[in-house]
Coordinates of C-alpha atoms in Angstrom, one line a residue:
X1 CA -23.8 -15.3 -37.2
X2 CA -21.3 -14.6 -33.9
X3 CA -18.4 -16.3 -34.1
X4 CA -15.6 -17.5 -31.1
X5 CA -12.7 -19.5 -32.1
X6 CA -9.4 -19.8 -31.8
X7 CA -7.6 -18.7 -34.7
X8 CA -9.3 -16.6 -37.3
X9 CA -13.5 -15.8 -36.6
X10 CA -13.4 -16.3 -41.2
X11 CA -10.4 -17.5 -42.7
X12 CA -10.3 -16.9 -46.9
X13 CA -7.2 -19.5 -48.4
X14 CA -5.2 -20.5 -51.2
X15 CA -7.2 -19.2 -54.3
X16 CA -10.3 -18.3 -52.6
X17 CA -12.0 -15.3 -54.0
X18 CA -14.5 -13.0 -54.9
X19 CA -16.6 -14.2 -50.9
X20 CA -18.7 -12.0 -49.0
X21 CA -18.3 -11.8 -45.2
X22 CA -21.5 -9.7 -44.1
X23 CA -23.0 -8.7 -41.8
X24 CA -21.1 -11.2 -38.6
X25 CA -19.6 -10.5 -35.0
X26 CA -15.9 -11.6 -34.7
X27 CA -15.0 -11.7 -30.6
X28 CA -12.1 -13.3 -29.1
X29 CA -9.9 -14.9 -31.9
X30 CA -7.3 -15.0 -29.3
X31 CA -4.9 -16.7 -31.5
X32 CA -5.0 -14.0 -34.8
X33 CA -7.9 -12.4 -36.9
X34 CA -10.9 -11.5 -37.4
X35 CA -10.8 -12.0 -41.3
X36 CA -8.3 -13.4 -42.5
X37 CA -7.2 -13.6 -46.5
X38 CA -4.5 -15.6 -46.6
X39 CA -3.2 -16.2 -50.6
X40 CA -1.4 -14.5 -53.1
X41 CA -4.5 -15.8 -55.0
X42 CA -6.8 -14.9 -52.5
X43 CA -8.6 -11.7 -54.0
X44 CA -12.0 -9.4 -55.0
X45 CA -12.9 -10.6 -51.4
X46 CA -15.4 -8.5 -50.0
X47 CA -16.1 -7.4 -46.4
X48 CA -18.4 -5.6 -45.3
X49 CA -20.4 -4.0 -42.2
X50 CA -18.8 -6.5 -39.8
X51 CA -18.3 -5.7 -35.9
X52 CA -14.3 -7.1 -34.2
X53 CA -13.9 -7.2 -31.4
X54 CA -10.4 -8.6 -30.1
X55 CA -10.6 -8.0 -26.6
X56 CA -7.6 -6.8 -26.5
X57 CA -5.5 -10.1 -27.2
X58 CA -6.2 -11.4 -30.9
X59 CA -3.3 -10.0 -32.6
X60 CA -5.2 -8.6 -35.8
X61 CA -8.9 -7.1 -36.4
X62 CA -8.9 -7.4 -40.5
X63 CA -5.7 -9.5 -41.7
X64 CA -4.4 -9.5 -45.2
X65 CA -1.5 -11.4 -46.7
X66 CA -0.9 -11.3 -50.5
X67 CA -4.4 -11.1 -51.5
X68 CA -5.4 -8.3 -53.1
X69 CA -8.5 -6.1 -54.7
X70 CA -9.9 -7.2 -51.6
X71 CA -12.4 -4.4 -50.7
X72 CA -12.7 -3.8 -46.5
X73 CA -15.6 -1.4 -45.5
X74 CA -18.5 0.1 -43.5
X75 CA -17.1 -2.3 -40.8
X76 CA -16.4 -1.3 -36.9
X77 CA -12.3 -3.6 -35.6
X78 CA -12.1 -2.7 -32.5
X79 CA -9.7 -4.0 -29.1
X80 CA -6.4 -5.8 -31.3
X81 CA -4.2 -7.3 -28.7
X82 CA -0.5 -4.8 -27.7
X83 CA 1.4 -5.2 -30.6
X84 CA -1.6 -5.5 -32.9
X85 CA -3.4 -3.4 -35.7
X86 CA -7.7 -3.1 -36.8
X87 CA -6.2 -3.9 -39.9
X88 CA -2.7 -5.5 -41.4
X89 CA -1.7 -5.9 -44.8
X90 CA 2.1 -8.0 -45.9
X91 CA 3.4 -9.4 -47.9
X92 CA 2.4 -8.6 -51.4
X93 CA -1.2 -7.4 -50.5
X94 CA -1.9 -4.7 -53.2
X95 CA -4.7 -2.9 -55.0
X96 CA -6.6 -3.9 -51.7
X97 CA -9.7 -0.6 -50.7
X98 CA -9.8 0.3 -46.7
X99 CA -12.5 2.6 -47.0
X100 CA -15.3 3.2 -44.5
X101 CA -14.5 1.4 -41.7
X102 CA -14.7 2.8 -37.4
X103 CA -12.0 1.9 -36.6
X104 CA -10.5 2.6 -33.0
X105 CA -8.3 1.1 -30.1
X106 CA -5.8 -1.2 -31.2
X107 CA -2.9 -2.2 -29.8
X108 CA 0.0 -0.5 -32.4
X109 CA -1.8 0.7 -34.8
X110 CA -5.5 1.6 -36.4
X111 CA -3.8 0.3 -39.9
X112 CA -0.6 -1.4 -40.2
X113 CA 0.9 -2.6 -43.8
X114 CA 4.4 -4.6 -43.8
X115 CA 6.5 -5.7 -46.0
X116 CA 8.2 -3.9 -49.4
X117 CA 5.8 -4.8 -52.2
X118 CA 2.1 -3.9 -50.1
X119 CA 1.9 -1.1 -53.0
X120 CA -1.3 0.5 -54.2
X121 CA -3.8 0.1 -51.4
X122 CA -6.7 2.7 -50.4
X123 CA -7.2 3.9 -47.0
X124 CA -9.7 6.6 -47.5
X125 CA -12.6 7.9 -45.4
X126 CA -11.9 6.0 -42.3
X127 CA -12.2 6.9 -38.2
X128 CA -8.9 5.9 -37.1
X129 CA -9.2 6.3 -33.0
X130 CA -6.4 5.2 -31.2
X131 CA -8.1 6.5 -28.1
X132 CA -4.7 6.4 -26.3
X133 CA -3.6 3.0 -27.1
X134 CA -2.7 2.7 -30.4
X135 CA 1.2 3.8 -31.8
X136 CA -0.2 5.4 -35.3
X137 CA -4.0 6.3 -36.8
X138 CA -1.5 4.7 -40.3
X139 CA 1.6 2.4 -39.9
X140 CA 3.3 2.3 -43.2
X141 CA 6.9 -0.4 -43.0
X142 CA 8.8 -0.2 -46.8
X143 CA 5.2 -0.3 -48.2
X144 CA 4.8 1.8 -51.9
X145 CA 2.7 3.9 -53.4
X146 CA -0.6 3.3 -51.2
X147 CA -3.2 6.1 -50.6
X148 CA -4.0 7.7 -47.5
X149 CA -6.9 10.2 -48.7
X150 CA -9.7 11.1 -46.6
X151 CA -9.1 10.2 -42.6
X152 CA -9.7 11.3 -39.6
X153 CA -7.1 10.0 -37.6
X154 CA -7.2 11.1 -33.8
X155 CA -5.6 10.3 -30.5
X156 CA -3.0 8.0 -31.1
X157 CA 0.2 7.7 -28.8
X158 CA 3.1 8.5 -31.0
X159 CA 1.4 9.6 -34.8
X160 CA -1.3 10.2 -36.6
X161 CA 0.4 8.8 -39.3
X162 CA 4.2 6.3 -39.3
X163 CA 6.4 6.1 -42.7
X164 CA 9.1 4.1 -41.9
X165 CA 12.3 1.8 -43.5
X166 CA 12.0 2.9 -47.0
X167 CA 7.6 3.4 -47.3
X168 CA 8.3 5.8 -50.6
X169 CA 6.0 7.2 -53.3
X170 CA 3.0 7.1 -50.7
X171 CA 0.2 10.4 -50.3
X172 CA -1.4 11.2 -48.2
X173 CA -4.5 13.7 -49.0
X174 CA -7.1 15.7 -47.4
X175 CA -7.2 13.7 -43.8
X176 CA -7.8 15.4 -40.5
X177 CA -5.5 14.6 -37.7
X178 CA -5.4 16.3 -34.0
X179 CA -3.9 15.1 -30.4
X180 CA -2.5 12.3 -31.8
X181 CA 1.0 12.3 -29.3
X182 CA 3.9 13.6 -30.5
X183 CA 3.6 14.0 -34.9
X184 CA 0.6 14.4 -36.7
X185 CA 3.0 13.2 -39.2
X186 CA 6.5 11.3 -38.3
X187 CA 8.8 9.5 -41.5
X188 CA 11.7 8.5 -40.8
X189 CA 14.6 6.8 -42.8
X190 CA 17.3 6.3 -45.4
X191 CA 14.5 5.7 -48.7
X192 CA 11.4 7.0 -47.2
X193 CA 11.5 9.0 -50.1
X194 CA 9.1 10.5 -52.6
X195 CA 6.3 10.6 -50.3
X196 CA 3.3 13.5 -50.6
X197 CA 1.8 15.4 -47.7
X198 CA -0.8 17.0 -49.4
X199 CA -4.5 20.2 -47.9
X200 CA -4.0 17.8 -44.4
X201 CA -5.8 19.1 -41.5
X202 CA -2.2 18.8 -38.9
X203 CA -3.2 20.3 -35.7
X204 CA -2.2 20.0 -32.0
X205 CA -2.8 20.6 -29.0
X206 CA -1.3 18.1 -27.3
X207 CA 1.4 16.3 -30.5
X208 CA 4.5 18.5 -30.3
X209 CA 4.9 18.4 -34.2
X210 CA 3.3 18.7 -37.4
X211 CA 5.1 16.9 -39.6
X212 CA 8.8 15.0 -38.8
X213 CA 10.7 14.0 -41.5
X214 CA 14.0 12.1 -40.2
X215 CA 16.6 10.6 -43.6
X216 CA 14.0 10.7 -45.9
X217 CA 14.2 12.9 -49.5
X218 CA 12.1 15.0 -52.1
X219 CA 8.9 15.1 -50.3
X220 CA 6.2 16.9 -50.9
X221 CA 4.5 18.9 -47.4
X222 CA 2.3 21.0 -49.6
X223 CA -1.4 23.4 -49.1
X224 CA -1.4 21.6 -45.4
X225 CA -3.2 23.6 -42.4
X226 CA -0.7 22.6 -39.5
X227 CA -1.3 24.7 -36.5
X228 CA -1.3 24.6 -33.2
X229 CA 1.4 22.8 -31.6
X230 CA 3.9 22.5 -29.1
X231 CA 7.7 22.8 -30.5
X232 CA 7.8 22.9 -34.6
X233 CA 4.6 23.2 -37.6
X234 CA 7.4 21.0 -39.7
X235 CA 11.3 19.7 -39.0
X236 CA 13.7 18.5 -41.4
X237 CA 16.5 17.0 -39.4
X238 CA 19.9 14.1 -39.5
X239 CA 19.6 13.9 -43.5
X240 CA 16.7 15.3 -44.6
X241 CA 17.5 16.7 -47.9
X242 CA 16.0 18.1 -51.2
X243 CA 12.6 17.8 -49.0
X244 CA 10.0 20.5 -50.2
X245 CA 7.8 22.4 -47.7
X246 CA 5.5 24.3 -50.6
X247 CA 1.8 26.6 -49.9
X248 CA 0.1 25.7 -46.5
X249 CA -0.5 27.9 -44.1
X250 CA 1.1 27.5 -40.9
X251 CA 0.2 29.6 -37.9
X252 CA 0.1 29.5 -33.6
X253 CA 2.4 26.0 -33.1
X254 CA 5.8 27.5 -30.5
X255 CA 8.9 27.3 -31.0
X256 CA 9.2 27.5 -35.2
X257 CA 7.0 27.5 -37.7
X258 CA 9.8 25.0 -39.8
X259 CA 12.7 24.6 -38.5
X260 CA 15.6 23.1 -40.5
X261 CA 18.4 21.1 -38.4
X262 CA 21.3 19.6 -38.3
X263 CA 24.3 18.1 -40.8
X264 CA 22.9 17.2 -44.0
X265 CA 19.6 18.5 -43.7
X266 CA 20.6 19.8 -47.0
X267 CA 18.7 21.6 -50.2
X268 CA 15.3 22.0 -49.4
X269 CA 12.8 24.8 -50.4
X270 CA 10.2 26.5 -48.2
X271 CA 8.3 28.1 -50.6
X272 CA 5.4 30.5 -50.7
X273 CA 3.7 28.9 -47.2
X274 CA 1.3 31.4 -45.0
X275 CA 3.2 31.8 -41.8
X276 CA 0.8 33.7 -38.7
X277 CA 2.5 33.2 -35.7
X278 CA -0.4 35.3 -33.7
X279 CA 2.6 36.8 -31.1
X280 CA 3.0 33.2 -30.2
X281 CA 5.7 31.4 -32.3
X282 CA 8.7 32.0 -31.8
X283 CA 11.4 32.3 -35.1
X284 CA 8.5 31.4 -38.7
X285 CA 11.2 29.6 -39.9
X286 CA 14.3 28.3 -38.5
X287 CA 17.7 26.9 -40.3
X288 CA 20.4 25.9 -37.9
X289 CA 23.8 23.8 -39.6
X290 CA 22.0 22.4 -42.9
X291 CA 22.7 23.8 -46.2
X292 CA 21.9 24.8 -49.3
X293 CA 18.5 25.7 -48.5
X294 CA 16.1 28.0 -50.5
X295 CA 13.0 30.3 -48.4
X296 CA 11.5 32.0 -50.7
X297 CA 8.2 33.8 -51.3
X298 CA 6.9 33.3 -47.9
X299 CA 4.4 35.8 -46.3
X300 CA 6.0 35.5 -42.4
X301 CA 3.9 38.0 -39.6
X302 CA 3.1 38.4 -35.8
X303 CA 6.7 36.2 -34.7
X304 CA 7.4 36.3 -30.8
X305 CA 11.3 36.7 -32.0
X306 CA 11.9 36.4 -36.1
X307 CA 11.0 36.1 -39.3
X308 CA 13.3 33.8 -40.3
X309 CA 16.9 33.4 -38.1
X310 CA 20.0 31.1 -39.3
X311 CA 22.5 30.3 -36.8
X312 CA 25.2 27.7 -36.1
X313 CA 26.6 26.0 -39.8
X314 CA 23.6 27.4 -42.3
X315 CA 25.5 27.9 -45.4
X316 CA 25.1 28.8 -48.7
X317 CA 20.8 29.4 -47.6
X318 CA 19.4 31.8 -50.0
X319 CA 16.1 33.7 -48.4
X320 CA 14.4 35.9 -51.6
X321 CA 11.3 37.4 -52.1
X322 CA 9.1 36.8 -49.3
X323 CA 7.2 38.9 -47.0
X324 CA 7.6 39.7 -43.6
X325 CA 6.4 42.1 -40.9
X326 CA 6.2 42.7 -37.3
X327 CA 8.3 39.8 -36.0
X328 CA 9.0 41.9 -32.7
X329 CA 12.6 40.7 -32.4
X330 CA 13.5 41.1 -36.4
X331 CA 12.4 40.2 -40.7
X332 CA 15.7 37.7 -40.9
X333 CA 18.5 37.2 -38.6
X334 CA 21.9 35.6 -39.5
X335 CA 24.3 34.7 -36.3
X336 CA 27.1 32.8 -35.7
X337 CA 30.6 32.4 -37.8
X338 CA 29.7 29.4 -39.8
X339 CA 26.2 31.0 -41.1
X340 CA 28.6 31.8 -44.4
X341 CA 27.8 32.6 -47.9
X342 CA 24.1 33.1 -47.0
X343 CA 22.0 35.4 -49.4
X344 CA 19.3 38.0 -48.8
X345 CA 18.0 39.2 -52.2
X346 CA 14.5 41.5 -52.8
X347 CA 12.8 40.9 -49.5
X348 CA 10.3 43.0 -48.0
X349 CA 10.9 43.1 -44.2
X350 CA 8.9 46.0 -42.2
X351 CA 8.3 46.2 -38.9

């Protein structure tokens, strides 16, 4: 079927459950969405193999408000309005699956979750391409326990994955993120805690940062490949505390592999990573002002400046068990009147 309407192309409301929307073309639904699932009992519907084109006027491609356990799969979703999304979940939409879709050129985000109870949803095996329009490939505001896995996320103006305002305990694993304007992953806001970023490939060259954390605590960045960014592979700042950067391969980022900056960026752990500057990165690890951070058991080679650089008010930092080789200006450097009570123990440091 072909649908052109002033509202939603297909509307499943109230207790509409276990329905199938298949093989349709939706266009110019200027009011809201191509497919709109709306209701606390609008559950277990299947939206499959549809073509949804908002022509830059439709708010959302597919919207789910409150519905649970719905499946969106093998759809092509494109050209939502400036503040719209390809797929938009809100209120209590939970345990939905967004799988194997082609999502591109949407206004605000490819996939957007909004509200504290948009939980336990799964975004998997999608191609999400901003094509210079979308702010983020996947945007999560306040949702918990969502899984983002095996997606290819490209060409967004700000971030591949953006989490904010209390997005907690989410997992992003085995995604490929490249050529997003500022960040591969951006995590901002108090209570944006305990998220896991595991085994992703995060590449520049147009991205400024691989992963940036502002205020978030107890997040884990592990076993990722993070390379080719114009500033830092990982940056933690302004209250980002007790985060862990573990077992990553980090190379060829211009300014620093890992940068910990500003007061309150404390008690973070950078351990077991492989840093290779390939003579293009300045410092492997740079700590400015954060306290009680631990840098341990990393391999750090071939940087244009230093392997580890502590400055400003960076204090009570433990640098232990690292192998630091072939960094042009030095292995480990601690600089500044207030960079106090730091410990350098059991490292192997070669020219």
